[in-house]
């Protein structure tokens, strides 16, 4: 599976950390539009990560 990277609040690595067990979840954006997000855990410290994805193509 493709590696997903996200900014980790704990590691504070601007380059991003690899998200483990990443899965896509529905996400309600402001204004009522639906989008999607990824959730998973940081491969470095195990903190929960959340990444908002752009609109689906
Ligand atoms: Zn981390």
JSON list of C-alpha atoms and ligand atoms in Angstrom, two decimals:
[
{"chain": "A", "resi": 1, "resn": "UNK", "atom": "CA", "xyz": [0.00, 0.00, 0.00]},
{"chain": "A", "resi": 2, "resn": "UNK", "atom": "CA", "xyz": [1.05, 3.53, -0.69]},
{"chain": "A", "resi": 3, "resn": "UNK", "atom": "CA", "xyz": [2.77, 5.28, 2.17]},
{"chain": "A", "resi": 4, "resn": "UNK", "atom": "CA", "xyz": [0.88, 8.20, 3.58]},
{"chain": "A", "resi": 5, "resn": "UNK", "atom": "CA", "xyz": [2.70, 10.99, 5.30]},
{"chain": "A", "resi": 6, "resn": "UNK", "atom": "CA", "xyz": [1.19, 13.61, 7.53]},
{"chain": "A", "resi": 7, "resn": "UNK", "atom": "CA", "xyz": [2.34, 16.30, 9.88]},
{"chain": "A", "resi": 8, "resn": "UNK", "atom": "CA", "xyz": [2.72, 14.93, 13.39]},
{"chain": "A", "resi": 9, "resn": "UNK", "atom": "CA", "xyz": [1.78, 17.33, 16.17]},
{"chain": "A", "resi": 10, "resn": "UNK", "atom": "CA", "xyz": [4.17, 15.60, 18.52]},
{"chain": "A", "resi": 11, "resn": "UNK", "atom": "CA", "xyz": [7.21, 15.09, 16.30]},
{"chain": "A", "resi": 12, "resn": "UNK", "atom": "CA", "xyz": [6.78, 18.50, 14.68]},
{"chain": "A", "resi": 13, "resn": "UNK", "atom": "CA", "xyz": [8.61, 17.33, 11.64]},
{"chain": "A", "resi": 14, "resn": "UNK", "atom": "CA", "xyz": [7.83, 19.66, 8.80]},
{"chain": "A", "resi": 15, "resn": "UNK", "atom": "CA", "xyz": [8.63, 16.99, 6.26]},
{"chain": "A", "resi": 16, "resn": "UNK", "atom": "CA", "xyz": [5.94, 14.84, 7.80]},
{"chain": "A", "resi": 17, "resn": "UNK", "atom": "CA", "xyz": [6.01, 11.41, 9.34]},
{"chain": "A", "resi": 18, "resn": "UNK", "atom": "CA", "xyz": [4.79, 8.17, 7.86]},
{"chain": "A", "resi": 19, "resn": "UNK", "atom": "CA", "xyz": [1.27, 7.33, 8.89]},
{"chain": "A", "resi": 20, "resn": "UNK", "atom": "CA", "xyz": [0.75, 3.73, 9.87]},
{"chain": "A", "resi": 21, "resn": "UNK", "atom": "CA", "xyz": [-2.54, 1.90, 9.57]},
{"chain": "A", "resi": 22, "resn": "UNK", "atom": "CA", "xyz": [-3.78, 4.79, 7.48]},
{"chain": "A", "resi": 23, "resn": "UNK", "atom": "CA", "xyz": [-7.38, 4.62, 6.47]},
{"chain": "A", "resi": 24, "resn": "UNK", "atom": "CA", "xyz": [-9.68, 6.97, 4.69]},
{"chain": "A", "resi": 25, "resn": "UNK", "atom": "CA", "xyz": [-12.66, 8.30, 6.57]},
{"chain": "A", "resi": 26, "resn": "UNK", "atom": "CA", "xyz": [-15.47, 10.63, 5.55]},
{"chain": "A", "resi": 27, "resn": "UNK", "atom": "CA", "xyz": [-15.02, 14.16, 6.72]},
{"chain": "A", "resi": 28, "resn": "UNK", "atom": "CA", "xyz": [-17.55, 16.95, 6.86]},
{"chain": "A", "resi": 29, "resn": "UNK", "atom": "CA", "xyz": [-15.97, 20.19, 5.83]},
{"chain": "A", "resi": 30, "resn": "UNK", "atom": "CA", "xyz": [-17.15, 23.57, 6.95]},
{"chain": "A", "resi": 31, "resn": "UNK", "atom": "CA", "xyz": [-20.16, 24.70, 5.02]},
{"chain": "A", "resi": 32, "resn": "UNK", "atom": "CA", "xyz": [-21.61, 21.23, 4.71]},
{"chain": "A", "resi": 33, "resn": "UNK", "atom": "CA", "xyz": [-19.49, 19.97, 1.84]},
{"chain": "A", "resi": 34, "resn": "UNK", "atom": "CA", "xyz": [-18.26, 16.44, 2.16]},
{"chain": "A", "resi": 35, "resn": "UNK", "atom": "CA", "xyz": [-14.67, 15.52, 1.88]},
{"chain": "A", "resi": 36, "resn": "UNK", "atom": "CA", "xyz": [-12.41, 12.82, 3.14]},
{"chain": "A", "resi": 37, "resn": "UNK", "atom": "CA", "xyz": [-9.57, 12.55, 5.56]},
{"chain": "A", "resi": 38, "resn": "UNK", "atom": "CA", "xyz": [-6.96, 10.03, 6.54]},
{"chain": "A", "resi": 39, "resn": "UNK", "atom": "CA", "xyz": [-6.44, 8.78, 10.04]},
{"chain": "A", "resi": 40, "resn": "UNK", "atom": "CA", "xyz": [-3.67, 6.65, 11.35]},
{"chain": "A", "resi": 41, "resn": "UNK", "atom": "CA", "xyz": [-0.83, 6.60, 13.81]},
{"chain": "A", "resi": 42, "resn": "UNK", "atom": "CA", "xyz": [2.59, 8.16, 13.58]},
{"chain": "A", "resi": 43, "resn": "UNK", "atom": "CA", "xyz": [5.23, 5.55, 12.80]},
{"chain": "A", "resi": 44, "resn": "UNK", "atom": "CA", "xyz": [7.70, 7.44, 14.96]},
{"chain": "A", "resi": 45, "resn": "UNK", "atom": "CA", "xyz": [5.84, 8.14, 18.19]},
{"chain": "A", "resi": 46, "resn": "UNK", "atom": "CA", "xyz": [2.49, 6.40, 17.82]},
{"chain": "A", "resi": 47, "resn": "UNK", "atom": "CA", "xyz": [0.42, 9.54, 18.16]},
{"chain": "A", "resi": 48, "resn": "UNK", "atom": "CA", "xyz": [-2.88, 9.60, 16.33]},
{"chain": "A", "resi": 49, "resn": "UNK", "atom": "CA", "xyz": [-2.67, 11.51, 13.10]},
{"chain": "A", "resi": 50, "resn": "UNK", "atom": "CA", "xyz": [-5.30, 13.19, 11.02]},
{"chain": "A", "resi": 51, "resn": "UNK", "atom": "CA", "xyz": [-4.93, 14.55, 7.55]},
{"chain": "A", "resi": 52, "resn": "UNK", "atom": "CA", "xyz": [-7.61, 16.30, 5.59]},
{"chain": "A", "resi": 53, "resn": "UNK", "atom": "CA", "xyz": [-7.64, 15.34, 1.96]},
{"chain": "A", "resi": 54, "resn": "UNK", "atom": "CA", "xyz": [-8.67, 17.51, -0.92]},
{"chain": "A", "resi": 55, "resn": "UNK", "atom": "CA", "xyz": [-11.79, 17.04, -2.96]},
{"chain": "A", "resi": 56, "resn": "UNK", "atom": "CA", "xyz": [-12.21, 13.73, -4.66]},
{"chain": "A", "resi": 57, "resn": "UNK", "atom": "CA", "xyz": [-11.44, 13.79, -8.33]},
{"chain": "B", "resi": 1, "resn": "LIG", "atom": "ZN1", "xyz": [5.07, 11.49, 15.74]}
]
